[in-house]
Amino acid sequence: MIWLASLVVLLPFLGAFAGMLLGPSLTRLLGGRSGTDTPPLRNGPALIACLPIAVSLVLAAIVAFVAWQDVDERTGSLTLIETGSVLIEVGLQVDWLSAFVGLMVCCVALAVHVYSVAYLKGDRRYSSYAAFVSLFTAAMLLVVYSGDLLVLYAGWEVMGICSYFLIGHHWEDRANSRAAVKAFLVTRLGDVGFLLGVLVLGVGAGTFEIDEILRNVDELSAATATAATLLLLAGVAGKSAQFPLHTWLPDAMAGPTPISALIHAATMVAAGVYVVARLHEVFVEAPTSLVVLGVVAVVSMVGSALAALAQDDLKRVLAYSTISQLAVMAAGLAVGADTAAIFHLLTHGAFKALLFLSAGCVIVVAGSNMLAHYGGLRRGMPITFWSMTVGLAALAGVPPLSGWFSKDSVIEAAQHAALHGGESAVASAAVTPPGSTPGLYALDVDPDGQVVNLPGGVAWLVYLGLLLTVALTAAYAMRAWLMTFFGEQRGSYEIREPSRLMSWTVAVLAVPAAILGFFGLGAAELRPHVGAASVSFLLVVVGAGAAFLVWNGDPAADPARVLGRARPVFARAFYVDELYALVIVRPIRALARYVVTFDRRQVDAAVVGSGRGATWLGGRIRFPQNGNVQNYLTGLLAGVVVIVAGVVIFL
C-alpha cells in the first residue's frame, strides 16, 4: 500500500512538470491553439493535469478502502539522510487518517482541474496555472502521507509558494499581486514558528519520524512538549487562517475562484488542523497548548461568523465562513474529539469546495462578486441553485446533510467537556466500569490511557462559542442564499447556467456534500445524539429564521441592515487589518523611509563624497603630469637652478 501512496503523491508532481513543459506542444499536436477557446479534449495542459489526478484519485480510493478494512498502520522508507545528529527518514505513513484525508484532497483537486478547463478557457497562462495546481496537490498529498516531520515540512512550504503563485495568477491586477504577497508574508511568519516547533520536537524526541514520536510521547518532558506544540500552533494559525494570522485569507479571494475552492477552502487551510490531529497525542501532553488552541478557536469561529454576516462579496462570505469552520475543527481537537474534528474536516472539504465552485458559476453569469448584484437566479440556474442549496444547508448543519453529522459530533464532545469540568469524552469512556454502558467515545479510547482535561472555564467557553457559531452560520448562510437566488434580479445580465463542465462538476460535488455524514454512523463517537442534536438544530432554526424574517420584510434590501452601527465593524472584521496597519505596517514603513533617507544622505553621501574627494585630489596630483613639454623643461631648469644655488650657498 505504501507503493500506491507513493504513486498518489508522485503522479501530480510529474503532471506539474509535464504540463509546464509539454502542455502547449500537446495542444498544437492535438489540433488546438494555445490562448484560444480550445476544446477540452484538445487542451494539452488540461489533459496532462486531469489524467494524473484521476489516476491518483483511483489509487487513493484503493488506499482508503484498504485502510477502512484494516486499520493497522503501514510505513515505508525510501532512504535515510545523515545529519550528524537526528536522522531524517524520507518515507510515507498510511493509516485511516492519512488515507481518508488523501482521498478528499484528490477528489477536490480533480473537481477543480475539470472545472478550471471551462472557467479559465482562453487564459494565456493556463499552462502554468494547471501546473501549479498539480504541484500544489502533490505537496498537500506529501503533507498528508509523510512519515517524517521534516518531509512534511517540505510539502508544507511547497504548498505556500504554490499558493502565492496561484493567488497572483492575474498579477497584472495590482490587488491580486498584493493579496498574493500578503498571503505569502503572513503564512511565512507562522511557518517560522512551525519550523522551530518541528526542530524542538524532533530533537527532544530524538527522531523526526512521526510514528516514533507518538510511540514514545510519554518520554517527552513537559517543557519540550509545551514549547514544541506552542511553536507548531504558530504555523497552524498561519496555514489554517486562525486568529491572529487569519487576515490573509479574505484578501486571497482575489485569485481565481477554483483556487479559492482548492487551496483556501478544502485543502491547504486544512493542513494546520491535520497536523494537530496527526500529533494530537503530543498536544495532550501539553495542556497549556490545548488551552491556547481552544481560546484561539473560539475567537476565530465567533469573530469570523460575525464578519461573514456583514460581507457584501459572496466569496468573502465563504472565506470568513472557512475561517469559522476551521475553528470548529480546532475546538474539537482542543476538547479531545480528534476523530470528530477530522470528520468535520472531510465533510467541510466536500461542501465548501461545492460552495466556492457554485459561487464561481454565479460570478461567471452575473459578472460580479457582489450579493447586491444578484437576485432571482434560481429561475435560470436550477443546477447551481440546488447544488448551492445543498452546500449552504450542509454548512449551516441542516439534518441530514453532512455538516450536521460532523458538527454535531464536535458540539457533543464540547458539551461533555463543559458538563464534566473539562474532562474529555475519551476519559469518560476510559473509566467506564465493566459491564456498564460504554461512554460516548468508547471507540476513541487511547490504548495508553491519555486523557484530555481542559480547565472547566475554557471548556464552557468552547461549548458556548460553538453554539453561538451555529446560529450565526445559519444566519449568514440564509442571507447569502436569499440574496443570490430569490427576489427580483438586480442586474442586466442573462440568467443561465454556465458551461456544462462547470455546472455538472458542481452537481457531482453536491452528492458527497449531502451524504458523506452517513459514513460516520459506523463509529459511536460520530453518531448524533438527541440532546446535542436538538440544541444545534434549534439554533439553526433560530439563526436562519431570523435572517428570513428580516429579508421577507423587504426582499429588495440587504438583511444585514439590521446590524445598524455594528455592520461596518463586522464588515471590516473588527478592524484587525487596520490595527495591524497602525501597529506594524506603518512603523515598518516609517522605519524603511528613515533607512532610505539615512542611506541617501549619510551612507550614499559618504560614498559619493569619497569619490568626489578622490577626483579632486587626483586632479591636483596630476597637474604636473599634464603632457606639456614646456612645463617639463621649465621644471627641469628650475630644479637645476635650485640644486646649483644650494651647492654654491652651502658648499
XYZ file of C-alpha atoms in Angstrom:
651
model
C 0.000 0.000 0.000
C 2.970 2.309 0.546
C 3.812 1.988 -3.148
C 0.272 3.027 -4.032
C 0.532 6.033 -1.706
C 3.870 6.916 -3.330
C 2.233 6.904 -6.749
C -0.631 9.044 -5.436
C 1.940 11.706 -4.488
C 4.227 11.239 -7.494
C 1.683 11.406 -10.337
C 0.522 15.004 -9.706
C 4.176 16.001 -9.240
C 5.097 14.569 -12.651
C 1.953 16.062 -14.146
C 3.010 19.518 -12.967
C 6.333 19.434 -14.796
C 4.966 17.649 -17.855
C 2.152 20.182 -18.129
C 4.513 23.124 -17.909
C 6.998 21.713 -20.439
C 4.812 19.726 -22.820
C 1.298 21.142 -22.414
C 1.381 23.769 -25.190
C 3.115 21.323 -27.558
C 0.435 18.697 -26.927
C -2.253 21.285 -27.628
C -0.741 22.009 -31.029
C -0.298 18.288 -31.707
C -3.987 17.664 -30.993
C -5.038 20.472 -33.310
C -5.785 23.136 -30.717
C -4.299 26.606 -30.390
C -2.829 27.999 -27.190
C -4.530 31.094 -25.812
C -7.880 30.404 -27.503
C -11.061 28.610 -26.509
C -9.564 25.174 -27.133
C -11.969 22.217 -26.628
C -11.138 20.171 -23.509
C -10.001 17.103 -25.457
C -7.505 19.231 -27.374
C -6.269 21.182 -24.372
C -2.809 19.754 -23.678
C -2.231 21.304 -20.212
C -5.722 20.242 -19.122
C -5.225 16.648 -20.234
C -1.792 16.388 -18.631
C -3.216 17.830 -15.404
C -6.509 15.903 -15.224
C -5.344 12.414 -16.173
C -2.642 12.010 -13.452
C -5.008 13.411 -10.816
C -7.732 11.000 -11.960
C -5.347 8.055 -11.640
C -4.208 9.355 -8.234
C -7.853 9.521 -7.161
C -8.391 5.866 -8.082
C -5.241 4.833 -6.234
C -6.161 6.974 -3.210
C -9.581 5.306 -3.152
C -7.895 1.881 -3.083
C -5.618 3.016 -0.251
C -8.618 4.363 1.698
C -10.588 1.141 1.158
C -7.709 -0.986 2.425
C -7.277 1.324 5.424
C -11.024 1.046 6.118
C -10.804 -2.758 6.098
C -7.564 -2.953 8.048
C -6.799 -0.090 10.435
C -3.220 -1.224 11.026
C -0.672 1.468 10.254
C 1.756 0.939 7.371
C 5.057 2.760 6.927
C 7.737 2.687 4.264
C 11.120 4.361 3.962
C 12.866 5.413 0.758
C 16.157 6.492 2.338
C 17.760 7.837 5.499
C 19.583 11.177 5.480
C 22.512 11.503 7.875
C 22.535 14.888 9.599
C 25.192 14.349 12.250
C 22.555 14.186 14.983
C 18.918 13.255 14.329
C 18.283 11.186 11.198
C 15.785 12.309 8.566
C 13.728 9.442 7.166
C 12.296 10.056 3.699
C 9.260 7.822 3.952
C 5.474 7.631 3.955
C 2.932 6.561 6.531
C -0.565 5.282 5.765
C -3.326 4.884 8.336
C -7.013 5.743 8.406
C -6.308 9.433 8.959
C -3.906 9.931 6.060
C -5.879 7.588 3.777
C -9.175 9.451 4.015
C -7.709 12.954 4.005
C -5.632 11.987 0.940
C -8.768 10.746 -0.803
C -10.508 14.042 -0.059
C -7.575 16.037 -1.469
C -7.609 14.029 -4.722
C -11.387 14.422 -5.112
C -11.265 18.191 -4.687
C -8.186 18.555 -6.896
C -9.786 16.629 -9.764
C -13.000 18.641 -9.472
C -11.002 21.881 -9.551
C -8.981 20.773 -12.584
C -12.087 19.800 -14.565
C -13.921 22.976 -13.533
C -10.926 25.161 -14.425
C -10.865 23.899 -18.008
C -14.065 25.863 -18.628
C -13.596 28.616 -16.048
C -10.197 29.665 -17.423
C -10.725 28.856 -21.094
C -8.692 31.136 -23.283
C -6.401 32.165 -20.423
C -2.944 32.694 -21.904
C -1.274 31.436 -18.700
C -3.444 28.365 -18.270
C -0.470 26.017 -18.704
C 1.372 27.460 -15.694
C -1.899 27.603 -13.737
C -2.607 23.899 -14.268
C 0.993 23.018 -13.444
C 0.916 24.929 -10.148
C -2.408 23.311 -9.189
C -0.869 19.874 -9.799
C 2.283 20.782 -7.876
C 0.186 22.099 -5.009
C -1.825 18.866 -4.961
C 1.366 16.787 -4.832
C 2.689 18.931 -1.963
C -0.542 18.581 0.029
C -0.518 14.822 -0.508
C 3.094 14.741 0.712
C 1.983 16.516 3.888
C -0.830 14.009 4.352
C 1.140 10.804 3.729
C 4.504 11.902 5.165
C 6.012 9.761 7.882
C 8.671 12.301 8.896
C 8.159 15.818 10.209
C 10.856 17.405 8.032
C 9.483 15.726 4.899
C 6.074 17.030 5.949
C 7.583 20.484 6.323
C 8.947 20.315 2.768
C 5.449 19.716 1.414
C 4.121 22.410 3.773
C 6.414 25.041 2.240
C 5.840 23.963 -1.379
C 2.132 24.498 -0.757
C 2.908 28.012 0.423
C 4.811 29.023 -2.698
C 2.175 27.445 -4.967
C -0.476 29.407 -3.091
C 1.489 32.614 -3.739
C 1.672 31.985 -7.491
C -1.954 30.887 -7.809
C -3.438 33.785 -5.821
C -1.419 36.149 -8.009
C -2.260 34.301 -11.231
C -3.664 37.526 -12.700
C -0.711 39.535 -11.370
C -1.328 42.413 -13.763
C -4.129 43.428 -11.390
C -2.397 45.201 -8.513
C -4.944 43.916 -5.979
C -4.152 40.316 -6.898
C -0.394 40.732 -6.564
C -0.795 42.491 -3.217
C -3.091 39.727 -1.955
C -0.524 37.116 -3.016
C 2.297 38.936 -1.218
C 0.164 39.370 1.900
C -0.724 35.666 1.976
C 2.919 34.724 1.486
C 4.254 37.005 4.216
C 1.593 36.200 6.835
C 1.834 32.442 6.367
C 5.641 32.592 6.317
C 5.503 34.420 9.651
C 3.670 31.469 11.150
C 5.945 28.999 9.380
C 8.971 30.338 11.245
C 7.388 29.132 14.467
C 6.298 25.906 12.801
C 9.830 25.042 11.702
C 11.201 25.804 15.170
C 8.486 23.611 16.657
C 9.422 20.747 14.332
C 13.077 21.080 15.346
C 12.308 21.272 19.069
C 10.022 18.248 18.879
C 12.417 16.219 16.722
C 15.480 16.953 18.838
C 13.553 16.405 22.069
C 12.223 13.043 20.882
C 15.482 12.043 19.219
C 13.710 11.436 15.920
C 11.635 13.255 13.317
C 9.677 10.107 12.481
C 6.053 10.792 13.413
C 5.252 7.222 14.397
C 8.254 7.042 16.747
C 7.418 10.401 18.318
C 3.874 9.257 19.104
C 5.045 5.872 20.327
C 7.427 7.482 22.839
C 5.400 10.582 23.633
C 5.432 9.795 27.373
C 9.205 10.229 27.383
C 8.976 13.868 26.296
C 9.435 16.387 29.075
C 6.510 18.700 29.764
C 8.629 21.733 28.829
C 9.627 20.221 25.466
C 6.066 19.211 24.619
C 4.692 22.633 25.562
C 7.366 24.613 23.701
C 7.095 22.437 20.582
C 3.301 22.497 20.404
C 3.038 26.238 21.011
C 5.520 26.848 18.194
C 3.633 24.440 15.943
C 0.422 26.345 16.674
C 2.003 29.450 15.137
C 2.267 27.622 11.817
C -1.196 26.153 12.256
C -2.641 29.631 12.813
C -0.968 30.840 9.621
C -1.855 27.937 7.345
C -5.370 27.423 8.734
C -6.051 31.174 8.918
C -6.782 31.336 12.640
C -6.584 34.434 14.802
C -4.316 36.393 14.818
C -2.858 35.247 11.448
C -6.212 34.967 9.671
C -6.172 38.249 7.766
C -4.625 36.855 4.556
C -7.488 34.516 3.675
C -10.267 37.014 2.808
C -7.866 39.003 0.595
C -6.770 35.770 -1.111
C -10.234 35.631 -2.687
C -8.760 37.936 -5.338
C -7.390 34.807 -7.025
C -9.386 32.658 -9.478
C -12.443 31.056 -7.865
C -11.288 27.441 -8.445
C -8.170 28.284 -6.457
C -10.367 29.503 -3.633
C -12.030 26.087 -3.677
C -8.799 24.092 -3.834
C -6.424 25.989 -1.563
C -8.483 28.252 0.615
C -11.418 26.014 1.465
C -10.751 22.323 1.186
C -7.030 21.571 1.286
C -4.233 23.978 2.266
C -6.120 25.670 5.077
C -6.988 22.236 6.438
C -3.289 21.320 6.665
C -2.862 23.009 10.042
C -5.802 21.154 11.553
C -4.483 17.928 10.034
C -1.057 18.386 11.649
C -2.621 18.963 15.082
C -4.713 15.817 14.619
C -1.661 13.847 13.461
C 0.304 14.955 16.558
C -2.662 15.061 18.912
C -1.020 12.785 21.499
C 1.794 15.321 21.808
C -0.711 18.135 22.314
C -2.429 16.082 25.022
C 0.889 16.144 26.894
C 0.823 19.966 26.752
C -2.417 21.195 28.400
C -1.330 24.807 28.022
C -1.253 24.413 24.251
C -4.755 22.914 24.256
C -5.999 25.897 26.253
C -4.418 28.276 23.718
C -5.902 26.252 20.871
C -9.361 26.359 22.455
C -9.311 30.112 23.094
C -7.982 30.869 19.602
C -10.691 28.631 18.144
C -13.465 30.494 19.966
C -12.179 33.916 18.921
C -11.769 32.755 15.321
C -15.098 30.971 14.966
C -17.305 33.650 16.507
C -15.438 36.653 15.108
C -15.335 35.235 11.578
C -19.005 34.237 11.674
C -19.933 37.807 12.634
C -17.711 39.121 9.837
C -19.360 36.769 7.310
C -22.763 38.074 8.366
C -21.964 41.573 7.062
C -19.895 40.917 3.906
C -21.097 42.254 0.542
C -18.810 39.989 -1.527
C -20.046 36.391 -1.899
C -16.515 34.938 -1.938
C -15.568 36.866 1.207
C -18.667 35.459 2.929
C -17.353 31.984 2.137
C -13.803 32.971 3.132
C -14.827 34.089 6.622
C -17.043 31.018 6.817
C -13.956 28.894 6.126
C -12.053 30.530 8.999
C -15.020 29.880 11.280
C -15.414 26.222 10.283
C -11.696 25.546 10.654
C -12.002 26.958 14.155
C -14.808 24.463 14.814
C -12.336 21.686 13.946
C -9.710 23.277 16.201
C -12.278 23.410 19.005
C -12.923 19.702 18.557
C -9.207 18.993 18.862
C -8.995 21.172 21.970
C -11.683 19.151 23.774
C -10.174 15.822 22.722
C -12.551 14.933 19.882
C -9.867 14.408 17.234
C -11.971 11.888 15.289
C -14.926 14.284 15.148
C -12.637 17.150 14.106
C -11.209 15.146 11.203
C -14.723 14.036 10.227
C -15.719 17.699 10.035
C -12.572 18.398 8.012
C -13.705 15.811 5.445
C -17.307 16.994 5.233
C -16.171 20.622 5.156
C -13.867 19.839 2.240
C -16.852 18.497 0.307
C -19.421 21.210 0.965
C -17.018 24.169 0.953
C -15.477 23.142 -2.375
C -19.055 22.830 -3.641
C -19.908 26.313 -2.373
C -16.891 28.002 -3.935
C -17.386 26.342 -7.315
C -21.097 27.173 -7.189
C -20.146 30.756 -6.398
C -17.904 30.670 -9.478
C -20.909 29.712 -11.606
C -22.873 32.648 -10.181
C -19.975 35.065 -10.693
C -19.445 33.992 -14.320
C -23.128 34.585 -15.119
C -23.611 37.810 -13.164
C -20.150 39.240 -13.859
C -19.830 40.351 -10.244
C -18.905 39.055 -6.790
C -21.362 41.339 -5.032
C -24.519 39.962 -3.428
C -26.302 43.207 -4.258
C -25.983 42.397 -7.982
C -27.732 39.015 -7.764
C -31.338 38.028 -7.146
C -33.791 35.631 -8.774
C -31.044 33.359 -10.129
C -32.890 30.148 -9.238
C -35.178 30.526 -12.260
C -32.455 30.217 -14.894
C -29.798 28.290 -12.937
C -31.533 25.232 -11.460
C -28.394 23.055 -11.222
C -26.390 25.772 -9.497
C -29.360 26.653 -7.286
C -29.943 23.152 -5.963
C -26.222 22.424 -5.628
C -25.552 25.600 -3.692
C -28.649 24.955 -1.581
C -27.166 21.604 -0.545
C -23.833 23.272 0.205
C -25.282 26.072 2.310
C -27.569 23.674 4.177
C -24.609 21.396 4.937
C -22.619 24.428 6.090
C -25.425 25.532 8.398
C -25.853 21.999 9.783
C -29.296 21.156 8.465
C -30.084 17.462 9.018
C -29.497 15.006 7.460
C -26.755 16.648 5.372
C -23.069 16.003 6.040
C -22.319 19.137 8.024
C -24.990 18.272 10.567
C -23.393 14.940 11.453
C -19.832 16.232 11.753
C -20.613 19.494 13.515
C -22.903 17.745 15.958
C -20.076 15.363 16.890
C -17.819 18.281 17.797
C -20.579 20.058 19.722
C -21.395 16.915 21.680
C -17.760 16.454 22.686
C -17.581 20.101 23.804
C -20.831 19.692 25.738
C -19.429 16.670 27.550
C -16.244 18.544 28.423
C -18.215 21.534 29.715
C -20.551 19.438 31.846
C -17.752 17.315 33.292
C -15.325 20.021 34.334
C -13.239 19.960 31.152
C -12.810 16.176 31.045
C -12.957 14.770 27.530
C -15.416 12.090 26.490
C -12.396 9.863 25.820
C -11.676 9.960 29.518
C -15.281 9.131 30.341
C -15.157 6.048 28.147
C -11.776 5.032 29.535
C -13.113 4.832 33.067
C -16.414 3.119 32.262
C -16.880 0.279 34.767
C -17.007 -3.231 33.305
C -20.486 -4.347 32.386
C -21.922 -0.821 32.228
C -22.946 1.158 29.184
C -19.891 2.441 27.277
C -19.249 6.149 27.170
C -19.970 8.235 24.141
C -16.442 7.925 22.785
C -15.682 4.325 23.615
C -14.159 3.693 20.168
C -11.736 6.568 20.611
C -10.114 5.477 23.853
C -6.375 5.805 23.646
C -4.757 2.461 24.484
C -2.150 4.327 26.503
C -4.875 5.911 28.616
C -4.184 9.505 27.545
C -6.876 11.880 28.704
C -7.641 15.450 27.695
C -8.509 17.754 30.571
C -9.255 21.409 29.877
C -9.973 23.939 32.610
C -13.722 23.996 33.175
C -13.992 27.657 32.177
C -12.241 27.048 28.861
C -14.463 24.035 28.163
C -17.583 26.136 28.725
C -16.150 28.916 26.565
C -15.583 26.450 23.714
C -19.059 24.948 24.059
C -20.896 28.275 24.173
C -18.772 29.576 21.300
C -19.774 26.577 19.200
C -23.463 27.114 19.931
C -23.272 30.804 19.036
C -21.385 29.941 15.856
C -24.130 27.502 14.813
C -26.755 30.229 14.966
C -24.572 32.798 13.198
C -23.630 30.306 10.477
C -27.272 29.565 9.750
C -27.989 33.304 9.602
C -25.281 34.244 7.091
C -25.920 31.117 5.004
C -29.621 32.017 4.771
C -28.770 35.633 3.897
C -26.443 34.592 1.075
C -28.983 32.055 -0.241
C -31.888 34.505 -0.269
C -29.957 37.425 -1.773
C -28.488 35.229 -4.513
C -31.430 33.161 -5.666
C -34.617 34.917 -4.557
C -36.275 38.275 -5.047
C -36.010 40.301 -8.213
C -32.997 40.280 -10.485
C -30.695 43.189 -9.659
C -28.685 43.301 -12.888
C -28.971 43.369 -16.679
C -27.274 40.026 -17.391
C -28.895 36.903 -18.835
C -29.689 34.283 -16.199
C -28.476 30.913 -17.474
C -26.309 28.002 -16.473
C -22.606 28.457 -17.302
C -20.604 25.826 -19.167
C -21.756 22.227 -18.663
C -18.280 21.358 -17.482
C -18.740 23.802 -14.617
C -22.367 23.117 -13.711
C -22.060 19.334 -13.812
C -18.874 19.387 -11.748
C -20.827 21.326 -9.142
C -23.716 18.850 -9.344
C -21.368 15.907 -8.765
C -19.813 17.593 -5.715
C -23.289 18.049 -4.244
C -23.569 14.276 -3.764
C -20.781 13.824 -1.168
C -21.766 17.118 0.452
C -25.203 15.618 1.016
C -24.468 12.020 2.029
C -20.946 11.974 3.458
C -22.231 12.293 7.009
C -23.850 8.867 6.896
C -20.429 7.234 6.581
C -19.692 8.240 10.163
C -22.513 6.149 11.602
C -20.161 3.186 11.931
C -18.281 4.943 14.750
C -20.028 5.552 18.061
C -18.375 8.948 18.548
C -19.744 10.209 15.231
C -23.369 9.227 15.703
C -25.791 12.073 16.504
C -27.438 12.032 19.924
C -30.787 13.555 20.729
C -29.672 16.153 23.265
C -26.857 17.895 21.411
C -28.533 17.418 18.018
C -31.759 19.020 19.235
C -29.946 22.046 20.657
C -27.904 22.624 17.494
C -30.934 22.161 15.222
C -32.932 24.637 17.305
C -30.130 27.189 16.935
C -30.065 26.599 13.159
C -33.796 27.323 13.022
C -33.358 30.467 15.138
C -30.475 31.841 13.055
C -31.943 31.010 9.646
C -35.433 32.062 10.721
C -34.238 35.458 11.925
C -32.437 36.097 8.614
C -35.524 35.034 6.654
C -37.900 37.251 8.633
C -35.687 40.294 8.136
C -35.325 39.578 4.402
C -39.039 38.895 3.961
C -39.852 42.323 5.362
C -38.081 43.947 2.384
C -36.740 41.440 -0.203
C -35.039 44.218 -2.156
C -32.881 45.248 0.827
C -29.939 43.537 2.478
C -30.916 41.729 5.721
C -27.587 42.849 7.204
C -29.049 46.346 7.516
C -30.497 45.407 10.912
C -26.973 45.231 12.300
C -27.003 49.017 12.348
C -23.829 50.642 13.574
C -22.241 47.258 14.177
C -22.335 46.404 10.478
C -19.222 48.396 9.449
C -17.349 46.862 12.383
C -18.327 43.343 11.311
C -17.748 44.091 7.624
C -14.183 45.219 8.396
C -13.694 42.142 10.606
C -13.330 44.271 13.747
C -10.649 46.406 12.080
C -7.899 43.872 12.748
C -6.272 44.737 9.413
C -6.385 48.417 10.284
C -4.897 47.668 13.702
C -2.043 45.737 12.085
C -1.542 48.597 9.644
C -1.324 51.054 12.529
C 0.829 48.987 14.873
C 3.023 47.045 12.433
C 2.819 48.229 8.823
C 3.082 51.979 9.390
C 6.024 51.781 11.839
C 7.871 49.434 9.477
C 7.221 51.747 6.532
C 8.348 54.745 8.592
C 11.497 52.854 9.568
C 12.058 51.916 5.929
C 11.702 55.560 4.859
C 14.186 56.587 7.563
C 16.631 53.904 6.395
C 16.273 55.099 2.785
C 16.809 58.716 3.836
C 19.779 57.812 6.048
C 21.233 55.717 3.244
C 20.840 58.524 0.739
C 22.026 61.378 2.961
C 24.668 59.638 5.049
C 25.891 56.372 3.547
C 25.468 57.382 -0.109
C 26.700 60.896 0.693
C 29.858 59.472 2.301
C 30.472 57.209 -0.695
C 29.780 59.967 -3.226
C 31.849 62.444 -1.165
C 34.773 59.994 -1.069
C 34.609 59.689 -4.821
C 34.478 63.425 -5.333
C 37.391 63.940 -2.897
C 39.463 61.340 -4.731
C 38.644 63.013 -8.045
C 39.658 66.471 -6.705
C 42.888 65.130 -5.200
C 43.706 63.252 -8.394
C 43.185 66.430 -10.397
C 45.619 68.256 -8.193
C 48.196 65.487 -8.227
C 48.081 65.062 -11.981
C 48.637 68.797 -12.651
C 52.446 68.414 -13.125
C 51.800 65.446 -15.401
C 49.628 67.220 -17.940
C 51.745 66.373 -21.050
C 53.034 69.963 -21.655
C 56.748 69.721 -22.688
C 57.405 73.370 -21.869
C 56.277 72.793 -18.291
C 58.521 69.755 -18.052
C 61.561 71.790 -19.346
C 60.727 74.696 -17.052
C 60.579 72.359 -14.098
C 63.814 70.721 -15.115
C 65.622 74.046 -15.408
C 64.130 75.267 -12.132
C 65.357 72.154 -10.421
C 68.863 72.595 -11.857
C 68.926 76.222 -10.666
C 67.800 75.205 -7.175
C 70.463 72.487 -6.988
C 73.232 74.794 -8.218
C 72.142 77.526 -5.823
C 72.162 75.078 -2.973
C 75.669 73.878 -3.812
C 77.015 77.441 -4.066
C 75.363 78.592 -0.859
C 76.013 75.607 1.388
C 79.305 74.421 -0.012
